[in-house]
Coordinates of C-alpha atoms and ligand atoms in Angstrom, one line a residue:
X1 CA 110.1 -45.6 1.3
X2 CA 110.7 -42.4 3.3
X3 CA 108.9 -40.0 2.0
X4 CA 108.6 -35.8 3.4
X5 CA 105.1 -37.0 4.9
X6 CA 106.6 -39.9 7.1
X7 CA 109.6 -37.7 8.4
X8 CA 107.0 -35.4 9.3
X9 CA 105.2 -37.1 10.9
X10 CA 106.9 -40.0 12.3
X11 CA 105.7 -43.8 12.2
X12 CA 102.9 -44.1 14.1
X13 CA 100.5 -41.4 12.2
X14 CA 102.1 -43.5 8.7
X15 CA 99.2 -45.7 8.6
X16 CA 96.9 -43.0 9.5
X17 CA 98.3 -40.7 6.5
X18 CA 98.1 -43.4 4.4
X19 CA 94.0 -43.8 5.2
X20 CA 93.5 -40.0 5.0
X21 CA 94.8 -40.3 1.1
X22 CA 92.2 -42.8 0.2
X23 CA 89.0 -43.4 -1.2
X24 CA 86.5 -46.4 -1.3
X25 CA 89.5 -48.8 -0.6
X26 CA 88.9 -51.6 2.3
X27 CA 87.6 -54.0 -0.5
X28 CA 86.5 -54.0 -4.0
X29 CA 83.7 -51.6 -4.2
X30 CA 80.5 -53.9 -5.4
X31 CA 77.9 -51.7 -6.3
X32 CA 75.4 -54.6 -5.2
X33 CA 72.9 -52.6 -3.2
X34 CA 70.5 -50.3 -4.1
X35 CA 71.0 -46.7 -3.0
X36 CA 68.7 -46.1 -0.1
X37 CA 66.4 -42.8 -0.4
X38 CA 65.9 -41.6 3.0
X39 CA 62.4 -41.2 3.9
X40 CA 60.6 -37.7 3.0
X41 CA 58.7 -36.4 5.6
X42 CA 56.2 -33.7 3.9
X43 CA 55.3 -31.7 7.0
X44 CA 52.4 -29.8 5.1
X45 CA 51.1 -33.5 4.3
X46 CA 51.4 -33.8 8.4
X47 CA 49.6 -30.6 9.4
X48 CA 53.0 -28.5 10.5
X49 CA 54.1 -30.9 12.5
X50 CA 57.5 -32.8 12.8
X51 CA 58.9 -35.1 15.0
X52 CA 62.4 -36.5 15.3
X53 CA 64.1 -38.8 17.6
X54 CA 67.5 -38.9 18.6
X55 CA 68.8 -42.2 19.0
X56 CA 71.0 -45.4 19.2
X57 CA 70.9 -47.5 16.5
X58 CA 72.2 -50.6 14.7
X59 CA 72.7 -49.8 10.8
X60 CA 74.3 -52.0 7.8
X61 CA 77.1 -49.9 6.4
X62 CA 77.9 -53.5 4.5
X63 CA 75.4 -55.9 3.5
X64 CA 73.8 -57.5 6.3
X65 CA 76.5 -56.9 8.8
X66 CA 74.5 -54.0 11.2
X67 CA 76.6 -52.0 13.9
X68 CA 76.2 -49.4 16.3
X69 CA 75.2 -46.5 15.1
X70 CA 73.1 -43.1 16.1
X71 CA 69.8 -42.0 13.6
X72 CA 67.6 -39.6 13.5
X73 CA 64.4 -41.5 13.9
X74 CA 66.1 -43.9 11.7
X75 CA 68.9 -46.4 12.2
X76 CA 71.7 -43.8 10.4
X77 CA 71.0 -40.3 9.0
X78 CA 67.3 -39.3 9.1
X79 CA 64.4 -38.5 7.1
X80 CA 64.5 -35.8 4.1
X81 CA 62.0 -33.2 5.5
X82 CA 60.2 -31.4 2.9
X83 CA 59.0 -27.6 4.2
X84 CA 57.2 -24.6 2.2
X85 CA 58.9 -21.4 2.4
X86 CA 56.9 -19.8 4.8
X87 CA 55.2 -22.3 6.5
X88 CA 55.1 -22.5 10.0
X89 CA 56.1 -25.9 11.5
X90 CA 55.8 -27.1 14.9
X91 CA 58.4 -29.6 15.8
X92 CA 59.2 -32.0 18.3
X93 CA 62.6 -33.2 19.3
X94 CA 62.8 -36.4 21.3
X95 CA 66.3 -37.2 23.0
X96 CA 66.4 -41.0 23.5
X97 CA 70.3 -41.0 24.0
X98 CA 72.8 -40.9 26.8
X99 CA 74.3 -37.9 25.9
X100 CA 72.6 -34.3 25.5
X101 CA 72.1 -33.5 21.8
X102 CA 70.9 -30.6 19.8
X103 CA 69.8 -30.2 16.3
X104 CA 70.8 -27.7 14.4
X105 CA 69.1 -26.3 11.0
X106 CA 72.5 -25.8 9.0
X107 CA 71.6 -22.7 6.3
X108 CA 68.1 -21.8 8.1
X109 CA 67.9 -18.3 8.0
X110 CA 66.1 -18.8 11.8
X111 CA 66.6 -17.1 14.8
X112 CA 69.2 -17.5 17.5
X113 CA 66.3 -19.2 20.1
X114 CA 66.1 -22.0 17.7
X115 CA 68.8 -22.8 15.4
X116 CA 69.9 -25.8 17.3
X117 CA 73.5 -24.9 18.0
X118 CA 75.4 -25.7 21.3
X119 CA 72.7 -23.4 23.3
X120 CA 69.4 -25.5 22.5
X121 CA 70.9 -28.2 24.2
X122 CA 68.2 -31.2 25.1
X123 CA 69.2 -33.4 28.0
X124 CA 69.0 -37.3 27.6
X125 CA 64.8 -38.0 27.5
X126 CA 64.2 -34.2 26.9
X127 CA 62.1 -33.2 24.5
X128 CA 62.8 -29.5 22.6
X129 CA 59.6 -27.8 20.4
X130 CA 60.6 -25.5 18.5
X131 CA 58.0 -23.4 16.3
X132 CA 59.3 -21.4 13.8
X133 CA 59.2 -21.0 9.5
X134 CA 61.9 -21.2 6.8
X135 CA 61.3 -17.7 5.1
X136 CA 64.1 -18.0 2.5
X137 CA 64.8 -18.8 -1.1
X138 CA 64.2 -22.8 -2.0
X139 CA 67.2 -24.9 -1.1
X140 CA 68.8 -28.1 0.0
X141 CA 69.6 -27.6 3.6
X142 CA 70.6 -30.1 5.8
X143 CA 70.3 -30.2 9.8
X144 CA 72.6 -32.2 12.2
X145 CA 73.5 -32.5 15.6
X146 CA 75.7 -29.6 17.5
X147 CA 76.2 -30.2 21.1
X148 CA 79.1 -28.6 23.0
X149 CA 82.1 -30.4 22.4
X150 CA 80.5 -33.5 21.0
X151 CA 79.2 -32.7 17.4
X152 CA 81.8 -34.7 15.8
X153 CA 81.5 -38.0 17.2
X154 CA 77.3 -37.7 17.2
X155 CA 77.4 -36.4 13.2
X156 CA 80.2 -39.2 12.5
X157 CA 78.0 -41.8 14.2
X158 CA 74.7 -41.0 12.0
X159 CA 72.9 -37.2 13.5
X160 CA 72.2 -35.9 10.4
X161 CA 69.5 -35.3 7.3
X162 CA 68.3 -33.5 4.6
X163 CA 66.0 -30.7 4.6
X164 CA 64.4 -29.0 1.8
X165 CA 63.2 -25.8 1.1
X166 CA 60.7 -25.8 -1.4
X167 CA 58.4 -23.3 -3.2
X168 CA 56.4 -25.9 -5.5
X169 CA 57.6 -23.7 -8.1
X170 CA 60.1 -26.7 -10.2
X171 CA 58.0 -27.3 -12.6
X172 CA 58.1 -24.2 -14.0
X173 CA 61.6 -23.8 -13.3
X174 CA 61.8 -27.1 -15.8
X175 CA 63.4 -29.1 -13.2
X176 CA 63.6 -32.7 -12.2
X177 CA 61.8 -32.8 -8.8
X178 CA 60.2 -35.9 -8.2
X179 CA 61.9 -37.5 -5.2
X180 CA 63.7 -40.4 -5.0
X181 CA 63.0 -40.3 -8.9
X182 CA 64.9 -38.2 -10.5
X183 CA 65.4 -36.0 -7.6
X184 CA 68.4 -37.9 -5.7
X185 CA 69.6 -36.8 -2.4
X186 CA 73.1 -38.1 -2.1
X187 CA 74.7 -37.7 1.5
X188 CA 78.4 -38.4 1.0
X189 CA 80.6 -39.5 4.2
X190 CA 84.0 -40.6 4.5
X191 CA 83.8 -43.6 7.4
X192 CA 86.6 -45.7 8.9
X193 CA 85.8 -49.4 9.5
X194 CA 87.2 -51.7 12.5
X195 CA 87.6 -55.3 11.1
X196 CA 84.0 -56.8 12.6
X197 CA 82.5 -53.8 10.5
X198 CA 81.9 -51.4 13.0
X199 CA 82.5 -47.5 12.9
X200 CA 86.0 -46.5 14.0
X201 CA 86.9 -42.8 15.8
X202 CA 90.4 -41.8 15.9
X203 CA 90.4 -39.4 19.1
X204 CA 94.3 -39.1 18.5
X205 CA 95.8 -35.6 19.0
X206 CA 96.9 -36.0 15.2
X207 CA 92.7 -36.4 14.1
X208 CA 91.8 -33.9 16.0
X209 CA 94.6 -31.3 14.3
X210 CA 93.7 -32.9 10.8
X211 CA 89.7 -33.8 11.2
X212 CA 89.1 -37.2 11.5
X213 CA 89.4 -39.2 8.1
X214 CA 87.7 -42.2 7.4
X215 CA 88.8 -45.1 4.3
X216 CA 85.5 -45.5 2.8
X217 CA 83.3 -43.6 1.0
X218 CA 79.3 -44.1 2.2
X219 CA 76.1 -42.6 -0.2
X220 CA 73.3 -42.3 2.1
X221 CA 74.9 -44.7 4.9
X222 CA 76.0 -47.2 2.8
X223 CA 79.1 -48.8 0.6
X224 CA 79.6 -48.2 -3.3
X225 CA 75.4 -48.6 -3.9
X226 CA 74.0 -48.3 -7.2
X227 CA 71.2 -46.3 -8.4
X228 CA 68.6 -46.7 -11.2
X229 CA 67.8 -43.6 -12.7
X230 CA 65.6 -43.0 -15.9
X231 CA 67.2 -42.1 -19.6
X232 CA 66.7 -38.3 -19.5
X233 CA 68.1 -35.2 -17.2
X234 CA 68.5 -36.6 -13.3
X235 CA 68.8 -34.1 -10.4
X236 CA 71.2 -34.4 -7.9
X237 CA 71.4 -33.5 -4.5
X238 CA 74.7 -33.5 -3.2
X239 CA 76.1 -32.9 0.5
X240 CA 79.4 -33.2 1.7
X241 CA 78.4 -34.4 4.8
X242 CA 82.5 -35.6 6.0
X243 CA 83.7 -35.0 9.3
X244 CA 86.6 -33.3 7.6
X245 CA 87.7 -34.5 4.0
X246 CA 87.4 -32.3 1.1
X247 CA 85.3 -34.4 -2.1
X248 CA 86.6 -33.4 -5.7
X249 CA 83.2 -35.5 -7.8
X250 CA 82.9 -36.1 -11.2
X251 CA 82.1 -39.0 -13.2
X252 CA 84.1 -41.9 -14.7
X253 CA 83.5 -41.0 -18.6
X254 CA 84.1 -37.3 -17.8
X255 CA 80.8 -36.4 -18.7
X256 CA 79.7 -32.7 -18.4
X257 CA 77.0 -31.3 -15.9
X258 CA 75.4 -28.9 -14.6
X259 CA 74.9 -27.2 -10.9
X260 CA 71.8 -24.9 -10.7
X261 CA 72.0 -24.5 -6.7
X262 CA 75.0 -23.6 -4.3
X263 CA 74.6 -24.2 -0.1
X264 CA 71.1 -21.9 0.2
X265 CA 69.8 -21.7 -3.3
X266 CA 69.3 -21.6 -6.9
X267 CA 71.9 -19.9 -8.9
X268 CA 71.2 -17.5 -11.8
X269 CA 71.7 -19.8 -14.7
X270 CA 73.5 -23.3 -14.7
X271 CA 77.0 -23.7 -14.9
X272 CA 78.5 -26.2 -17.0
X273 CA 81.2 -28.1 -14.8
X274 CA 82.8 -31.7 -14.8
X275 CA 83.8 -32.1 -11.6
X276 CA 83.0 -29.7 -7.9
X277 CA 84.9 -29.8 -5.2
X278 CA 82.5 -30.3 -2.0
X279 CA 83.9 -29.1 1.4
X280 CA 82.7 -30.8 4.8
X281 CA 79.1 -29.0 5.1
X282 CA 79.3 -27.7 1.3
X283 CA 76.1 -28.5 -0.9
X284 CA 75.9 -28.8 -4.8
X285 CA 72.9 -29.5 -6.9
X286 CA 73.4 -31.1 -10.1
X287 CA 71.9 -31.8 -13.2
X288 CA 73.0 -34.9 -15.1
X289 CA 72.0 -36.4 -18.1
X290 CA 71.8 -39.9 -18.9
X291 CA 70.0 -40.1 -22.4
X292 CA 72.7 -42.1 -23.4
X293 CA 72.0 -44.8 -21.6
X294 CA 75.1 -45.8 -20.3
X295 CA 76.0 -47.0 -17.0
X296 CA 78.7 -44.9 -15.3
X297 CA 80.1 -44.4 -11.8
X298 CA 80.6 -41.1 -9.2
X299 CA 84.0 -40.9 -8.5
X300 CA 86.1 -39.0 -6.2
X301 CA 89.0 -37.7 -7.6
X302 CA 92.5 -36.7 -6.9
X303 CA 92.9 -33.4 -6.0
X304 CA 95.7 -31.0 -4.3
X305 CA 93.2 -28.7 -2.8
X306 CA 94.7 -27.3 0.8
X307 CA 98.4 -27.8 -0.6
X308 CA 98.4 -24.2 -0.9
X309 CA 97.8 -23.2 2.4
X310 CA 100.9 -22.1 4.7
X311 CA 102.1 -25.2 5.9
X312 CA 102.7 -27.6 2.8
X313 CA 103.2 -31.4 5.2
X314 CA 100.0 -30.6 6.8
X315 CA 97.9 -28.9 3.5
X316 CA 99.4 -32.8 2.0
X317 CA 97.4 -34.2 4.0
X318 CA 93.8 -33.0 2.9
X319 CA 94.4 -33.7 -0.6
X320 CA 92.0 -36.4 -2.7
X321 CA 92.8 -39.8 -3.4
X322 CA 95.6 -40.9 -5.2
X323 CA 93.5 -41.9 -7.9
X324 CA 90.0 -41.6 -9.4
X325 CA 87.5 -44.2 -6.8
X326 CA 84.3 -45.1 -7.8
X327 CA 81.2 -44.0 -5.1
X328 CA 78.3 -45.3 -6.9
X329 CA 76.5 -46.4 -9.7
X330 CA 73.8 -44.9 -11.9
X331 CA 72.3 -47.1 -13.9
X332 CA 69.9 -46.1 -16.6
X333 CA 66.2 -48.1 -16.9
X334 CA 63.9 -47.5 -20.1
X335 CA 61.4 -48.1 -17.7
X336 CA 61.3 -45.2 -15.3
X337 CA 59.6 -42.1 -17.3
X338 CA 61.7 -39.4 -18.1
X339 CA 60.4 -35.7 -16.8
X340 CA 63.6 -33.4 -18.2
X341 CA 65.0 -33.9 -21.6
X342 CA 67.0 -30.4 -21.5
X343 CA 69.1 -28.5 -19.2
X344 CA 66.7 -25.1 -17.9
X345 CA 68.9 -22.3 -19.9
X346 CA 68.3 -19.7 -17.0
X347 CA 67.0 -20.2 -12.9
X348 CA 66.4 -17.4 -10.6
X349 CA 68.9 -17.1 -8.3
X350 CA 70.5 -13.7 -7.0
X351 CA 72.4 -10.9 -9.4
X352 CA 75.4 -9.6 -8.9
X353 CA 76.3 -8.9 -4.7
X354 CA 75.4 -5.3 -3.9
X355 CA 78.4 -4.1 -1.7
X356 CA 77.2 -0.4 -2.4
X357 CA 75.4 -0.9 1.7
X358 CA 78.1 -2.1 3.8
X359 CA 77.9 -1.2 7.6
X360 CA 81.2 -2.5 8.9
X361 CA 84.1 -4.8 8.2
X362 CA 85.2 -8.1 9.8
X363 CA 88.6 -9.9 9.8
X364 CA 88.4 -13.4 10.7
X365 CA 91.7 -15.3 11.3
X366 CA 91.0 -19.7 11.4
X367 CA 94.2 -21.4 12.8
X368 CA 95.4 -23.6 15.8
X369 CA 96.0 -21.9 19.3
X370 CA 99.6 -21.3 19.1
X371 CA 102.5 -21.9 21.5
X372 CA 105.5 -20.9 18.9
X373 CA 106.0 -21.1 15.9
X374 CA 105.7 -24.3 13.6
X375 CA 104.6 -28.0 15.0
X376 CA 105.9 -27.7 17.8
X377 CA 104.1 -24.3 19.2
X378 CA 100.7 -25.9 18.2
X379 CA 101.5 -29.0 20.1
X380 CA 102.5 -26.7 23.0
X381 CA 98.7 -24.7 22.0
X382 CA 97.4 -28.1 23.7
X383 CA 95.7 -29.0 20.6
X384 CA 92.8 -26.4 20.9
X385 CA 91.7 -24.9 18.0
X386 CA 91.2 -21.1 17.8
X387 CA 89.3 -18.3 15.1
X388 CA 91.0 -14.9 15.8
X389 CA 93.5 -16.0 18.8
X390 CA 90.6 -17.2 20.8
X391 CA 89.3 -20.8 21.2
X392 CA 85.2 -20.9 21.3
X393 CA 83.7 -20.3 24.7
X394 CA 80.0 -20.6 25.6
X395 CA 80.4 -17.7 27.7
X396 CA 81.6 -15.3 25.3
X397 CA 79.6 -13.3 23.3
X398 CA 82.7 -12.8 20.9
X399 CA 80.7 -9.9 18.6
X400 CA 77.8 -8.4 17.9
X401 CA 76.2 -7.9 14.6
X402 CA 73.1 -5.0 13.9
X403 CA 70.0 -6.7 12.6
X404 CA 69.2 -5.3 9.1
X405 CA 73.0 -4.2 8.3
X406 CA 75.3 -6.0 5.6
X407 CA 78.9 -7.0 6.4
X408 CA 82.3 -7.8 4.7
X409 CA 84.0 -10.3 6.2
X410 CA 87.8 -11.2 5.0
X411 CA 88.5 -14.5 6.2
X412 CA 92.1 -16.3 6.6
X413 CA 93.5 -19.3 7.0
X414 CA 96.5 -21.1 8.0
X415 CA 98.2 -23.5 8.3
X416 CA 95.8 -26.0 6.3
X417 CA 92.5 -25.0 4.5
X418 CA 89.3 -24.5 6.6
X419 CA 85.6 -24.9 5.5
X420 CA 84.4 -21.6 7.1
X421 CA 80.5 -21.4 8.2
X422 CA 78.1 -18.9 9.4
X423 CA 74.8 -19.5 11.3
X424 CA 71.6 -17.5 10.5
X425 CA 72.5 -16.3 7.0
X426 CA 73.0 -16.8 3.3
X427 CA 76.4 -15.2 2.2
X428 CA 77.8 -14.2 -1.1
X429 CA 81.4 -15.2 -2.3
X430 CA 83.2 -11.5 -3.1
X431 CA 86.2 -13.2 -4.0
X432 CA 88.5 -16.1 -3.5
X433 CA 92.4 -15.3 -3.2
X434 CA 92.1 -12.3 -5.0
X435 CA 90.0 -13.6 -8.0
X436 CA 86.2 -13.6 -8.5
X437 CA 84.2 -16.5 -7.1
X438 CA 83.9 -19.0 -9.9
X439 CA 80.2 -19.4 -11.1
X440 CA 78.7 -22.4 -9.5
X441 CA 79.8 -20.6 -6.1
X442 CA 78.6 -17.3 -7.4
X443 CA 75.3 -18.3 -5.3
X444 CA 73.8 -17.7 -2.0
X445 CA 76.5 -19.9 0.1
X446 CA 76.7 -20.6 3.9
X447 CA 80.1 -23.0 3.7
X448 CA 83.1 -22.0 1.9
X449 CA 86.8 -23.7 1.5
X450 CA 89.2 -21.0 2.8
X451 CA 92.7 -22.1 1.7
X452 CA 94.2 -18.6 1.9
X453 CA 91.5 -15.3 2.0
X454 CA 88.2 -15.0 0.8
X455 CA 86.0 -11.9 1.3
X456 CA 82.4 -12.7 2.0
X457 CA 79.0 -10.3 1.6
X458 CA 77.2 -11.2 4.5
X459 CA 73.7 -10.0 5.6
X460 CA 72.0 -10.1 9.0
X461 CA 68.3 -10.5 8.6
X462 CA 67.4 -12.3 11.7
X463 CA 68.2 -11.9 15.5
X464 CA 70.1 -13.8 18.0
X465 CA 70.1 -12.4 21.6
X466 CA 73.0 -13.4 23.6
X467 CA 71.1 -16.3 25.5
X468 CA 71.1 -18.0 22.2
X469 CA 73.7 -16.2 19.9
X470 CA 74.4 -17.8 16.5
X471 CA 78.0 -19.6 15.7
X472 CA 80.6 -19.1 13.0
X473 CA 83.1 -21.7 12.9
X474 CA 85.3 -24.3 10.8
X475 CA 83.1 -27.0 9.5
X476 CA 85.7 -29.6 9.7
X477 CA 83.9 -31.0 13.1
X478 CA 86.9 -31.9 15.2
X479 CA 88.5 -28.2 14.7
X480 CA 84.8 -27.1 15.6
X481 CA 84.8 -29.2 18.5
X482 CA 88.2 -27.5 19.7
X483 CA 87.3 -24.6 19.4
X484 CA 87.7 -22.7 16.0
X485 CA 84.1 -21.8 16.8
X486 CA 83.0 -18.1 17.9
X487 CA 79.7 -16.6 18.7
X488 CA 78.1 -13.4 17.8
X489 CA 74.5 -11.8 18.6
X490 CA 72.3 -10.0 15.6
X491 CA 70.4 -7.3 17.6
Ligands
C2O501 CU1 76.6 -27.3 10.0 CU2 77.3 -24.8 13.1 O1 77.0 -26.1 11.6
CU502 CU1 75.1 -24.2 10.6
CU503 CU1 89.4 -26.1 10.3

């Protein structure tokens, strides 16, 4: 059948169009294996210090079938690392690839020298040690690696992890914290498979204009697992850790739940929701109650988020699956204890956003270098990618930001819908499209889905000279890697 999306496109992206629209799909999702837990890694437990290796891998995506992969001291992600607001850390980054890499602390509110972005490069068997503290509300962070050019592949291919913020304070907060528990991490990743198992990476001009878009749906690096979880209130940590597709998540009986923390920290009360919408880079914590007992999946749902941006064939083409598609399984066990029976009524996360101090105002414009108008003038743009007419260069200091001053940013974009980022600081959410952020945004954020204009409250607490100047860019990694990316100084 011919549909708008195959005139558009022509025959040979078909197939790929077809993948970008679907879920867990390559076979009948099993829910055989047990979710793995990465590793925590309690640096206070370890006297400060942390060490992580970069480096090639073998990993089982599928049962017993390992393939080439990249880890962070592990054979795909890397360990959950555990730090106390406030703590100083000293750690140590080995680079046992072929390739420079970086790592980058995605949300740290840390200075420029060593956030981990394109500048901190660490050459093949370098070594980087960094000392520095987390001095910012409790969260679930994440870190990954950010090289020039390259962060795509290396995050598709396993360079990332989980790091949390903590200020042993859950307990009173009444929440579920015991790791691994009922304190889940869930790292969800959209992966394409070749037939002998192994990761596929479409480098075609039409994935890097669209993200790359995988068939399968991983938790934690691997296929449709399941998870036993105790009968009571179950916390969950969720990062949408695609290269480029958007999650809608909610479960298969529709139950209700709750977030209490957006990208960088609690929020002020928890809001009741039944499904979130996750954007590559976008975190949600969750509370979820199974007293009932019952067995039910994760799904990801259908959704039409970017068909509202300008260009309808190409926002098409970042919508959900066609239909609901399992992810996992939780399955409740009498036998695990139960810590929560009941959802915390308030948390304390920020207020209102206090515009009353703004020092200046930003536009920020996310679209394809253009060569004329429509598809064709941004296959003549040469397929870069560019935020405010200009595609990211390492050279460029492209602004600079006063330490201590508060900024409104009004951020555009077109053509599709762009997960926009900021290094070195927490954001609020001023509005979305003209209305007020919806509550379980309402939080301190550093990712947001721009599918037309949101304006952003956005502080500068730390410094970044212009040796090592922080990043603002699409969070759809092959757009970053093309250079809808732009760099900025806090002095
Ligand atoms: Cu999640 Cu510039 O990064
Ligand atoms: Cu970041
Ligand atoms: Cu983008």
């Amino acid at each position: 059948m011919l549909t708008r999306r195959s005139v558009f496109l022509g025959s040979a992206a078909l197939a790929w169009a077809g993948m970008a629209r679907t879920g867990v799909s390559r076979a009948q999702p099993v829910f055989k294996v047990r979710l793995p837990v990465p590793r925590l890694v309690d640096a206070r437990a370890q006297d400060h210090a942390v060490e992580i290796v970069a480096r090639a891998a073998q990993h089982a995506f599928w049962p017993d079938a390992p393939v080439p992969s990249y880890g962070f001291s592990a054979s795909y992600l890397g360990p959950t690392l555990l730090l106390r607001r406030g703590d100083d850390t000293r750690f140590t980054i080995r680079n046992e690839l072929k390739e420079p890499t970086t790592v980058h602390w995605h949300g740290g509110i840390v200075s420029g020298a060593v956030d981990g972005g394109p500048h901190n490069s660490i050459q093949p068997g370098g070594v980087w040690r960094p000392n520095f503290k987390f001095d910012q509300p409790p969260a679930t962070l994440w870190y990954h690696a950010h090289p020039h050019g390259a962060t795509a592949l290396q995050v598709y291919l396993g360079l990332a992890g989980l790091l949390l913020v903590s200020d042993d304070r859950d307990s009173e907060r009444g929440l579920p914290h015991d790791y691994g528990v009922d304190d889940l991490p869930l790292v969800l990743q959209d992966r394409a498979f070749r037939r002998d198992g192994s990761l596929a990476y479409d480098r075609s001009p039409m994935a890097t204009m669209m993200g790359m878009f995988g068939d399968t749906i991983i938790v934690n690096g691997v296929v449709a697992p399941f998870a036993p979880v105790p009968k009571g209130v179950v916390r969950l940590r969720l990062l949408n850790g695609s290269n480029a597709r958007i999650l809608r998540l909610g479960f298969d009986d529709r139950r209700v739940f709750h977030a209490i923390a957006s990208d960088a920290g609690y929020l002020a009360a928890p809001a009741q929701l039944k499904d979130v919408v996750l954007a590559p880079g976008e975190r949600c914590e969750i509370l979820v109650n199974f007293a009932d007992g019952k067995t039910c999946a994760l799904q990801s749902l259908p959704h039409n988020v970017g068909t509202r941006s300008g260009m309808p064939m190409m926002g098409m083409m970042q919508t959900g699956p066609e239909r609901a598609e399992p992810v996992m399984l939780f399955k409740p066990e009498a036998e695990i204890p139960v810590v929560a029976r009941e959802m915390p009524a308030k948390l304390d996360g920020p207020g209102a956003p206090d515009t009353s101090k703004v020092a200046i105002r930003r536009d920020v414009l996310l679209q394809p270098m253009l060569g004329g108008m429509g598809m064709m003038g941004m296959m003549r743009g040469g397929g870069r990618m560019g935020l405010n007419g200009r595609s990211f260069d390492m050279n460029r200091i492209d602004f600079e930001a006063k330490l201590g001053t508060t900024e409104i940013w009004t951020v555009r974009s077109q053509m599709m819908a762009h997960p926009f980022h900021i290094h070195g600081t927490s954001f609020r959410i001023l509005s979305i499209d003209g209305a007020p952020s919806p509550v379980h945004l309402a939080g301190l954020k550093d990712v947001v889905l721009v599918e037309d204009t949101v304006e952003l409250l956005v502080p500068f607490n730390i410094g970044a000279d212009k040796d090592h100047p922080f990043m603002t860019h699409c969070h759809i990694l092959e757009h970053e890697d093309a250079g809808m990316m732009a760099q900025f100084t806090v002095v």
